[in-house]
Amino acid sequence: METIFYPTRDSWDGLCKRPVLELKNLDTPVRAILNRVKTDGDEALREYSRQFDKVPVTDFKVSTEELEESEKLVPVKLKKAIETAKKNIEKFHRAQNINPEIIETTAGVRCWRKNVPVEKVGLYIPGGSAPLFSTVLMLAIPAKIAGCSQIALCTPPGDDGKVNPIVLYSAKLTGITEVYKVGGAQAIAAMAYGTETVPKVFKIFGPGNQYVTKAKEIIRSEGITIDIPAGPSEVLLIADSSADPEFIAADLLSQSEHGPDSQVIFLTDSKELLTAVSEEIYKQLYDLPRKSIAGHSLLNSLAILFESVGECIEFSNMYAPEHLIINTVNAGELTGKVVNAGSVFIGKYSCESAGDYASGPNHTLPTNGFALTYSGVSTDSFVKKITFQELTGEGLINLGPSIELMAEAEKLIGHKKAVSVRLKKLKNV
Amino acid sequence: METIFYPTRDSWDGLCKRPVLELKNLDTPVRAILNRVKTDGDEALREYSRQFDKVPVTDFKVSTEELEESEKLVPVKLKKAIETAKKNIEKFHRAQNINPEIIETTAGVRCWRKNVPVEKVGLYIPGGSAPLFSTVLMLAIPAKIAGCSQIALCTPPGDDGKVNPIVLYSAKLTGITEVYKVGGAQAIAAMAYGTETVPKVFKIFGPGNQYVTKAKEIIRSEGITIDIPAGPSEVLLIADSSADPEFIAADLLSQSEHGPDSQVIFLTDSKELLTAVSEEIYKQLYDLPRKSIAGHSLLNSLAILFESVGECIEFSNMYAPEHLIINTVNAGELTGKVVNAGSVFIGKYSCESAGDYASGPNHTLPTNGFALTYSGVSTDSFVKKITFQELTGEGLINLGPSIELMAEAEKLIGHKKAVSVRLKKLKNV
C-alpha cells in the first residue's frame, strides 16, 4: 500500500486514476468466439466447453432433477443463511417497484409512468475459484420482483461437468428454472444471439473475467443492452481517530482479496490511525487463504492522509468509488455530503461484506468512476418506465392552442395539423 | 406507404426491422473531429465553425445580454405557450423525484436509496431547418429538478452567428445560464473532453444528425455516459373502425415530416379504415411545407391489416415503437397489454404532438427497438440512486452469522473476517 501525505489538489486527479484494464488484445479472440457462436450455435458452445472448461457437455440445460437435487447437497445452516439474505434483498428491492401516480398536468390531460418488465433477461454467474451464489441472489431477486417473463442463467460447469450446488440452490430458491452450463465469452454470445438451446435475451447482467467483460463491451456496441460497464471492484474507506484499526484493516483486506486488480483506497485525517492500520493489515494478511491475491492488489492501493475528514469526502466524491465506507464519529452526518458513490456503508458496524451478501441493497455496482453517472443494479434495471397520456376533448381544447403555436415555431406544420383537425371537429360538435 | 394484408407470424420479425442507419463511413471523419477537439480545444471549434456553420465565432459562450435579449424577440403568445408546456413538464417530472423510504430489512439494519444529481451534464440541441426549443424544455427541466450543479447547452449558431432566440428564451426560462454556440460532432467532443470554454461533463443528452449520433456512439465506447442510443424517430399507430381517418392521417404525417428516415407504422383490423386513411394521407400531404421529407419517409412506411386489434398489439410489442398511439374504442383497456413502447398515447384526442410539446411526459424516447430495454429520458436520467446502509451492533449480531457462512462458502475468508473481528469485540463488551 502506497502512503501519501497531504496531497496537493492538483495531484488529486492523478490519484483518482484506476489501473487500466488492458482489453485491446482480447478484441480479436473474443470477436472470433462471438462470431463462431452466432454461426454455429450449440456446436460452438460444445467445442468451447471442451477447450476452456475441459469437460464435455452434451446437454447445456441443467435438468429439473439437478436443480431439485441441489437442495440436498447444501448444508442446512448455509441454506438458512441464504434464505435470510434472500428475505432482506427482497424486502429492499420490492420497495423499489412503485408506480408513480396519475398526474393531471392540465384539466383533461392525464399522464403517468408504469414499470413494465424487460421481457427476457440473461444473468451471467462466473465460475472459477469460488461459486458466486450471492450474485445469483442479487440478480435473480430483482428480476423476479420486476416480473421478467424469461430469466436465463449461464454459468460454467465445474471439473465434474456439473454446476456448483449452492449456485443451483440459490437459483431454485429465487425461482429460476433455466440454468445453462455455459461460461465465458461464449455464454455472453449465446444469450446475445441465441442458440438452439440458450435463448436470445434483451438485456444481459452479471460480472465476469476479462473475456466476459470484453464480450459484453462488444455486444453492447452491437445494440444489445447490458447492466453496467465493468471494471475491477473497489472500496474507498474514510476513517478518523475514533475508528478501530482492526476493523479498518479487515475491511481493506476483504476488498483486496477479490482479485489482483482490486482497488483499495484508505483516507484518514489521523496519522496514528494510518500507522496502526498499516501494521494491522500485514498482521491480518498472512492469515488469509487468498493472501497472494490480496497482497498483489495492495500493491496498487493507496493510503492517503488528509488535513480533515471533509477533505477526505471531497476526494472521495472526485474518485466516485463503487463502495464507500465511512467509519467516523459523525458518519451519519457525512453521508449528506456524498455526491458520487455506488453504495455507502455508514459507521463502524457496516462492513462491506454485509452489503455484499445479506443486508438488502444490491452488490452489483458501478466501478471505474462510473458512479459519476450510473446507479447500481436495482429493480429499475429490470423494467422500462413507459409513459402514458390520455387527453379528453376538453384536455385538447385546453392545451391544443399552445401545441399549435409551438409546432408552428418549430416549423413542423404536420405536428400542428394533428391538433388542428381535432380542434376543428371538436368545435363543430 | 406499403400495404400488407394479414402477414403470417413468421414474417413479423422481418416487418419489425428498421432501416439501417449507415454510420460506418462516418467513423473516420468523426474520429478526426473528436481527436482534433481533444487536442486543440477552442481553436478546433473555431475552425469547424467556419467550415461547417459558415460563420466566424470568436466567443462561443452566449452572453448574459444575448440571453436577456431573447425575451424581447419571442412573441408574447409563443412565450405563454412555452410557459404552459414548462409547467406541465415540470409537474410530471417533479413527481419522479421521490426518495424511497428507509427500510429496516433486519432489526438494526437500515437501508435506503437516495437520488443524487449527476453533477455535470451537457445538453445538445440541434440547429438546422428549425429551432428545436421543445427539446430544451424536455432536457433542461428534468436536469434542473434533479439538481444538476452544472448544465451546459450546446447548439449551432445560425447564419448570423447567433443562436435562435426561442432556443435562448427556453434556456433562460428553465434556468440555464451556460449556452455555447457549438454544433455537430465538435459539440459532443467539446462536452466530452472539455475545451478552454466548454466544460467537460459527465453525461451527454440530446438528439442530432448522423454526425452527432456517431460522435455520441464513439464517446460512449470511450466510457462517457450518454442518454439513449439513437435511431430515426418512429410511430406505430393502432386504430379500429371507430377511428376518424382524418385524425389517423394527420398523426402519421406528423411523424413522417420529422425526417426522410422516419418510420411510420399503421396497424388496423379494418380494411375500410385502411383505404380511407391511405386516401386521406395523400390529400393532407400536399398541404405540408415539408411534404418532400414526409413523402420520402412514407416510402419506408407500412400499413398492415390484421385480423384483430389484439394481433395489432402483439405486433406492436414485437416492434417496440418509440411512440405508440392507440385509437380504438377500448384504447384504455388495451394499454394494459402494452409490453414494449417508449410512450403511449391513448384515445382519439391524444395525438403525438401533445406529448412532443406540452402534455408533460418527456419526448426523448428510445427508438430502433431500444424500447425493449430502455426508458425515455426522465428525472431519473439526471440522478444516480445511491444506496446507503447502516448496521448497529445489534444489526451485525443479527445478520453477522449469515454473512460469515455465505462468505465462507464463497471462499472469501477476508469478507468473513470483516464480520468476525467486529462480532468478537461486540461479545467482549
XYZ file of N, CA and C in Angstrom, chain B residues 188-350:
489
model
N -20.251 17.619 -29.322
C -20.191 16.416 -28.476
C -18.761 16.238 -27.947
N -17.782 16.453 -28.837
C -16.375 16.354 -28.414
C -16.063 17.363 -27.321
N -16.528 18.598 -27.514
C -16.231 19.656 -26.545
C -16.765 19.296 -25.162
N -18.002 18.773 -25.116
C -18.588 18.438 -23.810
C -17.981 17.151 -23.226
N -17.496 16.270 -24.091
C -16.901 15.021 -23.608
C -15.504 15.236 -23.048
N -14.716 16.092 -23.715
C -13.321 16.261 -23.300
C -13.061 17.590 -22.604
N -13.944 18.560 -22.849
C -13.719 19.906 -22.318
C -12.776 20.694 -23.220
N -13.018 21.995 -23.336
C -12.076 22.888 -24.034
C -11.857 24.068 -23.094
N -11.123 25.077 -23.551
C -10.897 26.253 -22.708
C -12.235 26.882 -22.316
N -13.219 26.838 -23.230
C -14.504 27.499 -22.975
C -15.597 26.529 -22.534
N -15.725 25.413 -23.237
C -16.816 24.476 -22.965
C -16.382 23.485 -21.874
N -17.222 23.312 -20.827
C -16.812 22.405 -19.745
C -16.955 20.935 -20.135
N -16.067 20.117 -19.578
C -16.189 18.663 -19.676
C -17.336 18.249 -18.767
N -18.270 17.445 -19.284
C -19.393 17.000 -18.452
C -19.351 15.482 -18.279
N -20.214 14.967 -17.413
C -20.201 13.532 -17.122
C -21.209 12.744 -17.966
N -22.251 13.430 -18.443
C -23.285 12.724 -19.212
C -23.833 13.669 -20.270
N -24.001 13.151 -21.484
C -24.423 13.997 -22.607
C -25.777 13.541 -23.142
N -26.675 14.495 -23.290
C -28.053 14.230 -23.727
C -28.331 14.941 -25.042
N -29.306 14.432 -25.768
C -29.880 15.188 -26.870
C -29.740 14.536 -28.231
N -30.642 14.944 -29.128
C -30.689 14.369 -30.466
C -29.717 15.090 -31.402
N -29.618 14.584 -32.625
C -28.756 15.256 -33.589
C -28.722 14.500 -34.899
N -27.972 15.040 -35.846
C -27.853 14.357 -37.137
C -26.918 13.152 -37.019
N -26.592 12.548 -38.157
C -25.802 11.330 -38.108
C -24.382 11.549 -37.567
N -23.836 12.772 -37.737
C -22.506 13.058 -37.192
C -22.558 13.099 -35.668
N -23.613 13.729 -35.167
C -23.797 13.805 -33.719
C -24.016 12.401 -33.144
N -24.858 11.614 -33.828
C -25.135 10.249 -33.387
C -23.854 9.427 -33.352
N -23.057 9.546 -34.402
C -21.796 8.800 -34.461
C -20.847 9.261 -33.355
N -20.780 10.574 -33.140
C -19.899 11.101 -32.092
C -20.318 10.583 -30.721
N -21.635 10.543 -30.476
C -22.115 10.030 -29.189
C -21.783 8.550 -29.039
N -21.893 7.814 -30.139
C -21.562 6.385 -30.124
C -20.079 6.187 -29.772
N -19.215 6.999 -30.353
C -17.775 6.844 -30.101
C -17.412 7.227 -28.665
N -17.903 8.372 -28.198
C -17.524 8.785 -26.835
C -18.108 7.817 -25.799
N -19.243 7.207 -26.132
C -19.816 6.215 -25.225
C -18.885 5.005 -25.102
N -18.303 4.590 -26.233
C -17.391 3.445 -26.186
C -16.116 3.816 -25.429
N -15.876 5.121 -25.274
C -14.707 5.573 -24.501
C -15.041 5.745 -23.018
N -16.281 5.460 -22.641
C -16.626 5.497 -21.221
C -17.376 6.743 -20.781
N -17.780 7.604 -21.731
C -18.586 8.767 -21.346
C -20.055 8.390 -21.502
N -20.859 8.730 -20.508
C -22.243 8.269 -20.499
C -23.109 9.143 -21.402
N -24.013 8.504 -22.130
C -24.977 9.247 -22.948
C -26.389 8.871 -22.503
N -27.379 9.597 -23.013
C -28.752 9.350 -22.600
C -29.280 8.006 -23.109
N -29.477 7.881 -24.395
C -30.047 6.676 -25.005
C -29.390 6.518 -26.374
N -29.070 5.288 -26.808
C -28.564 5.143 -28.178
C -29.641 5.636 -29.156
N -29.225 6.308 -30.216
C -30.210 6.975 -31.079
C -30.475 6.250 -32.391
N -31.661 6.466 -32.902
C -32.034 6.000 -34.233
C -33.095 6.943 -34.751
N -33.566 6.750 -35.995
C -34.611 7.631 -36.521
C -35.886 7.535 -35.688
N -36.609 8.635 -35.622
C -37.855 8.693 -34.860
C -38.925 7.816 -35.525
N -39.891 7.342 -34.735
C -40.881 6.404 -35.275
C -42.190 6.451 -34.490
N -43.279 6.129 -35.182
C -44.560 5.993 -34.508
C -45.217 4.710 -34.998
N -45.911 4.045 -34.111
C -46.774 2.933 -34.508
C -48.172 3.305 -34.039
N -49.124 3.249 -34.953
C -50.479 3.675 -34.636
C -51.444 2.506 -34.844
N -52.226 2.229 -33.814
C -53.227 1.167 -33.904
C -54.614 1.815 -33.880
N -55.433 1.506 -34.878
C -56.779 2.074 -34.901
C -57.790 1.035 -35.353
N -59.026 1.190 -34.903
C -60.097 0.307 -35.374
C -61.131 1.134 -36.142
N -62.231 0.485 -36.497
C -63.196 1.162 -37.375
C -63.833 2.397 -36.726
N -63.669 2.528 -35.407
C -64.254 3.695 -34.737
C -63.437 4.966 -34.984
N -62.246 4.818 -35.524
C -61.331 5.966 -35.627
C -61.656 6.853 -36.824
N -61.311 8.114 -36.681
C -61.524 9.103 -37.739
C -60.290 9.095 -38.661
N -60.466 8.730 -39.943
C -59.311 8.638 -40.841
C -58.537 9.956 -40.972
N -59.233 11.058 -40.773
C -58.555 12.352 -40.864
C -57.541 12.506 -39.726
N -57.933 12.062 -38.532
C -57.015 12.130 -37.382
C -55.810 11.213 -37.624
N -56.104 9.991 -38.078
C -55.033 8.998 -38.274
C -54.014 9.522 -39.287
N -54.538 10.018 -40.416
C -53.638 10.507 -41.466
C -52.779 11.653 -40.930
N -53.400 12.554 -40.174
C -52.643 13.695 -39.626
C -51.551 13.210 -38.670
N -51.861 12.188 -37.878
C -50.861 11.653 -36.936
C -49.696 11.006 -37.674
N -50.017 10.226 -38.703
C -48.960 9.542 -39.454
C -48.073 10.584 -40.145
N -48.690 11.612 -40.690
C -47.912 12.650 -41.384
C -47.058 13.456 -40.414
N -47.585 13.677 -39.211
C -46.809 14.480 -38.261
C -45.519 13.741 -37.892
N -45.568 12.422 -37.886
C -44.334 11.684 -37.646
C -43.440 11.697 -38.888
N -44.049 11.551 -40.046
C -43.237 11.392 -41.264
C -42.518 12.683 -41.640
N -42.990 13.842 -41.148
C -42.302 15.083 -41.517
C -41.006 15.304 -40.729
N -40.749 14.444 -39.698
C -39.529 14.621 -38.900
C -38.276 14.551 -39.754
N -38.200 13.503 -40.573
C -37.010 13.343 -41.408
C -37.276 12.265 -42.434
N -36.476 12.220 -43.487
C -36.723 11.251 -44.551
C -36.586 9.799 -44.078
N -35.875 9.583 -42.943
C -35.717 8.213 -42.453
C -36.693 7.876 -41.320
N -37.653 8.767 -41.050
C -38.660 8.488 -40.009
C -39.459 7.240 -40.377
N -39.893 6.521 -39.351
C -40.656 5.297 -39.565
C -42.099 5.505 -39.124
N -43.013 5.144 -39.978
C -44.432 5.259 -39.651
C -45.080 3.902 -39.903
N -45.695 3.345 -38.871
C -46.334 2.038 -39.000
C -47.791 2.191 -38.587
N -48.682 1.783 -39.454
C -50.115 1.906 -39.160
C -50.742 0.512 -39.163
N -51.339 0.136 -38.042
C -51.946 -1.188 -37.919
C -53.453 -1.040 -37.689
N -54.220 -1.865 -38.353
C -55.669 -1.819 -38.127
C -56.289 -3.182 -38.424
N -57.488 -3.371 -37.894
C -58.245 -4.582 -38.234
C -59.395 -4.225 -39.196
N -59.379 -2.962 -39.669
C -60.482 -2.525 -40.522
C -59.979 -2.149 -41.919
N -60.419 -2.937 -42.901
C -59.995 -2.700 -44.278
C -60.512 -1.348 -44.771
N -61.719 -0.986 -44.311
C -62.309 0.281 -44.730
C -61.445 1.449 -44.232
N -61.041 1.339 -42.956
C -60.215 2.419 -42.402
C -58.895 2.508 -43.160
N -58.317 1.361 -43.451
C -57.035 1.325 -44.171
C -57.140 2.096 -45.478
N -58.206 1.831 -46.223
C -58.402 2.510 -47.503
C -58.621 4.004 -47.299
N -59.466 4.319 -46.331
C -59.780 5.724 -46.080
C -58.531 6.504 -45.669
N -57.710 5.891 -44.818
C -56.500 6.575 -44.338
C -55.517 6.780 -45.493
N -55.376 5.744 -46.336
C -54.458 5.859 -47.472
C -54.831 7.036 -48.357
N -56.139 7.183 -48.576
C -56.583 8.319 -49.403
C -56.348 9.647 -48.695
N -56.702 9.678 -47.430
C -56.618 10.906 -46.642
C -55.165 11.389 -46.516
N -54.244 10.453 -46.388
C -52.825 10.820 -46.266
C -52.383 11.655 -47.452
N -52.715 11.208 -48.651
C -52.228 11.926 -49.825
C -52.955 13.263 -50.005
N -54.199 13.319 -49.494
C -54.908 14.593 -49.507
C -54.180 15.605 -48.614
N -53.838 15.161 -47.377
C -53.211 16.081 -46.420
C -51.749 16.381 -46.749
N -51.098 15.402 -47.356
C -49.655 15.541 -47.614
C -49.320 16.804 -48.399
N -50.121 17.081 -49.424
C -49.764 18.171 -50.327
C -49.902 19.561 -49.705
N -50.547 19.618 -48.530
C -50.650 20.900 -47.830
C -49.449 21.164 -46.918
N -48.590 20.166 -46.772
C -47.498 20.320 -45.798
C -46.280 20.998 -46.404
N -45.730 21.992 -45.707
C -44.492 22.618 -46.203
C -43.356 21.582 -46.342
N -43.324 20.593 -45.443
C -42.262 19.593 -45.501
C -42.719 18.354 -46.262
N -43.497 18.537 -47.317
C -44.093 17.376 -47.998
C -43.062 16.463 -48.652
N -41.913 17.038 -49.065
C -40.952 16.151 -49.728
C -40.293 15.222 -48.698
N -40.020 15.762 -47.501
C -39.486 14.915 -46.419
C -40.520 13.859 -46.033
N -41.753 14.317 -45.803
C -42.812 13.397 -45.380
C -43.052 12.321 -46.441
N -43.055 12.737 -47.693
C -43.282 11.791 -48.783
C -42.175 10.744 -48.827
N -40.957 11.202 -48.619
C -39.824 10.282 -48.647
C -39.940 9.261 -47.523
N -40.292 9.737 -46.329
C -40.354 8.809 -45.201
C -41.533 7.848 -45.350
N -42.591 8.278 -46.042
C -43.726 7.368 -46.254
C -43.327 6.168 -47.118
N -42.281 6.369 -47.937
C -41.807 5.256 -48.775
C -41.304 4.078 -47.945
N -40.722 4.382 -46.764
C -40.242 3.289 -45.877
C -41.335 2.779 -44.960
N -42.524 3.316 -45.076
C -43.504 3.082 -44.030
C -44.487 1.977 -44.397
N -45.157 1.458 -43.377
C -46.019 0.299 -43.589
C -47.425 0.541 -43.053
N -48.403 0.050 -43.805
C -49.770 -0.045 -43.285
C -50.099 -1.537 -43.304
N -50.478 -2.073 -42.155
C -50.697 -3.520 -42.086
C -52.099 -3.825 -41.575
N -52.769 -4.704 -42.309
C -54.103 -5.139 -41.897
C -53.985 -6.452 -41.120
N -54.533 -6.463 -39.910
C -54.505 -7.666 -39.085
C -55.931 -8.174 -38.865
N -56.007 -9.386 -38.345
C -57.319 -9.992 -38.084
C -58.049 -9.292 -36.939
N -57.260 -8.811 -35.960
C -57.889 -8.226 -34.768
C -56.979 -7.170 -34.159
N -57.573 -6.350 -33.323
C -56.798 -5.343 -32.615
C -55.804 -6.025 -31.663
N -56.188 -7.177 -31.117
C -55.285 -7.944 -30.249
C -53.991 -8.303 -30.979
N -54.125 -8.694 -32.237
C -52.948 -9.015 -33.040
C -52.092 -7.770 -33.289
N -52.781 -6.651 -33.477
C -52.048 -5.386 -33.673
C -51.148 -5.111 -32.465
N -51.708 -5.292 -31.269
C -50.930 -5.056 -30.041
C -49.757 -6.037 -29.958
N -50.012 -7.295 -30.322
C -48.919 -8.283 -30.294
C -47.780 -7.860 -31.212
N -48.149 -7.417 -32.417
C -47.124 -6.974 -33.362
C -46.391 -5.753 -32.809
N -47.142 -4.846 -32.235
C -46.547 -3.625 -31.677
C -45.532 -3.961 -30.582
N -45.879 -4.943 -29.748
C -44.943 -5.338 -28.692
C -43.664 -5.915 -29.269
N -43.760 -6.584 -30.404
C -42.561 -7.110 -31.049
C -41.754 -5.971 -31.680
N -42.455 -5.003 -32.250
C -41.789 -3.871 -32.903
C -41.141 -2.931 -31.881
N -41.783 -2.784 -30.715
C -41.290 -1.900 -29.641
C -41.110 -0.458 -30.125
N -42.229 0.202 -30.458
C -42.125 1.537 -31.039
C -41.733 2.616 -30.030
N -41.102 3.671 -30.554
C -40.804 4.842 -29.725
C -42.129 5.479 -29.253
N -43.007 5.775 -30.199
C -44.338 6.315 -29.885
C -45.386 5.296 -30.290
N -46.341 5.062 -29.429
C -47.452 4.161 -29.752
C -48.762 4.917 -29.530
N -49.538 5.052 -30.606
C -50.851 5.688 -30.488
C -51.903 4.593 -30.578
N -52.799 4.540 -29.605
C -53.891 3.569 -29.655
C -55.196 4.331 -29.781
N -55.771 4.253 -30.962
C -57.000 4.988 -31.244
C -58.102 3.978 -31.581
N -58.620 3.340 -30.524
C -59.676 2.333 -30.691
C -60.744 2.585 -29.624
N -61.889 1.926 -29.778
C -62.949 2.133 -28.777
C -62.495 1.763 -27.377
N -61.732 0.657 -27.283
C -61.309 0.177 -25.959
C -59.845 0.521 -25.677
N -59.401 1.698 -26.124
C -57.986 2.072 -26.016
C -57.469 1.955 -24.572
N -58.262 2.436 -23.632
C -57.847 2.414 -22.232
C -57.506 1.007 -21.760
N -58.390 0.070 -22.097
C -58.171 -1.337 -21.729
C -56.906 -1.906 -22.367
N -56.725 -1.590 -23.647
C -55.603 -2.154 -24.404
C -54.244 -1.761 -23.834
N -54.181 -0.602 -23.181
C -52.886 -0.145 -22.665
C -52.296 -1.162 -21.688
N -53.139 -1.913 -21.022
C -52.658 -2.938 -20.097
C -51.865 -4.019 -20.804
N -52.032 -4.143 -22.099
C -51.334 -5.180 -22.869
C -50.040 -4.679 -23.514
N -49.748 -3.390 -23.312
C -48.518 -2.848 -23.910
C -47.304 -3.313 -23.099
N -46.401 -3.990 -23.761
C -45.226 -4.520 -23.090
C -43.968 -3.741 -23.491
N -43.892 -3.334 -24.744
C -42.705 -2.617 -25.222
C -43.112 -1.370 -26.005
N -42.755 -0.217 -25.475
C -43.009 1.066 -26.140
C -42.294 2.149 -25.348
N -41.986 3.250 -26.010
C -41.389 4.376 -25.300
C -42.453 5.181 -24.578
N -43.455 5.659 -25.335
C -44.527 6.453 -24.754
C -45.827 6.122 -25.478
N -46.919 6.051 -24.728
C -48.189 5.594 -25.278
C -49.214 6.719 -25.233
N -49.937 6.897 -26.343
C -50.954 7.936 -26.492
C -52.299 7.247 -26.640
N -53.208 7.523 -25.712
C -54.425 6.737 -25.601
C -55.651 7.516 -26.066
N -56.355 6.961 -27.038
C -57.637 7.535 -27.432
C -57.524 8.561 -28.543
N -58.695 9.011 -29.010
C -58.689 9.801 -30.244
C -58.133 11.215 -30.108
N -58.100 11.753 -28.881
C -57.610 13.123 -28.746
C -56.141 13.209 -28.321
N -55.509 12.041 -28.112
C -54.116 12.062 -27.650
C -53.174 11.938 -28.841
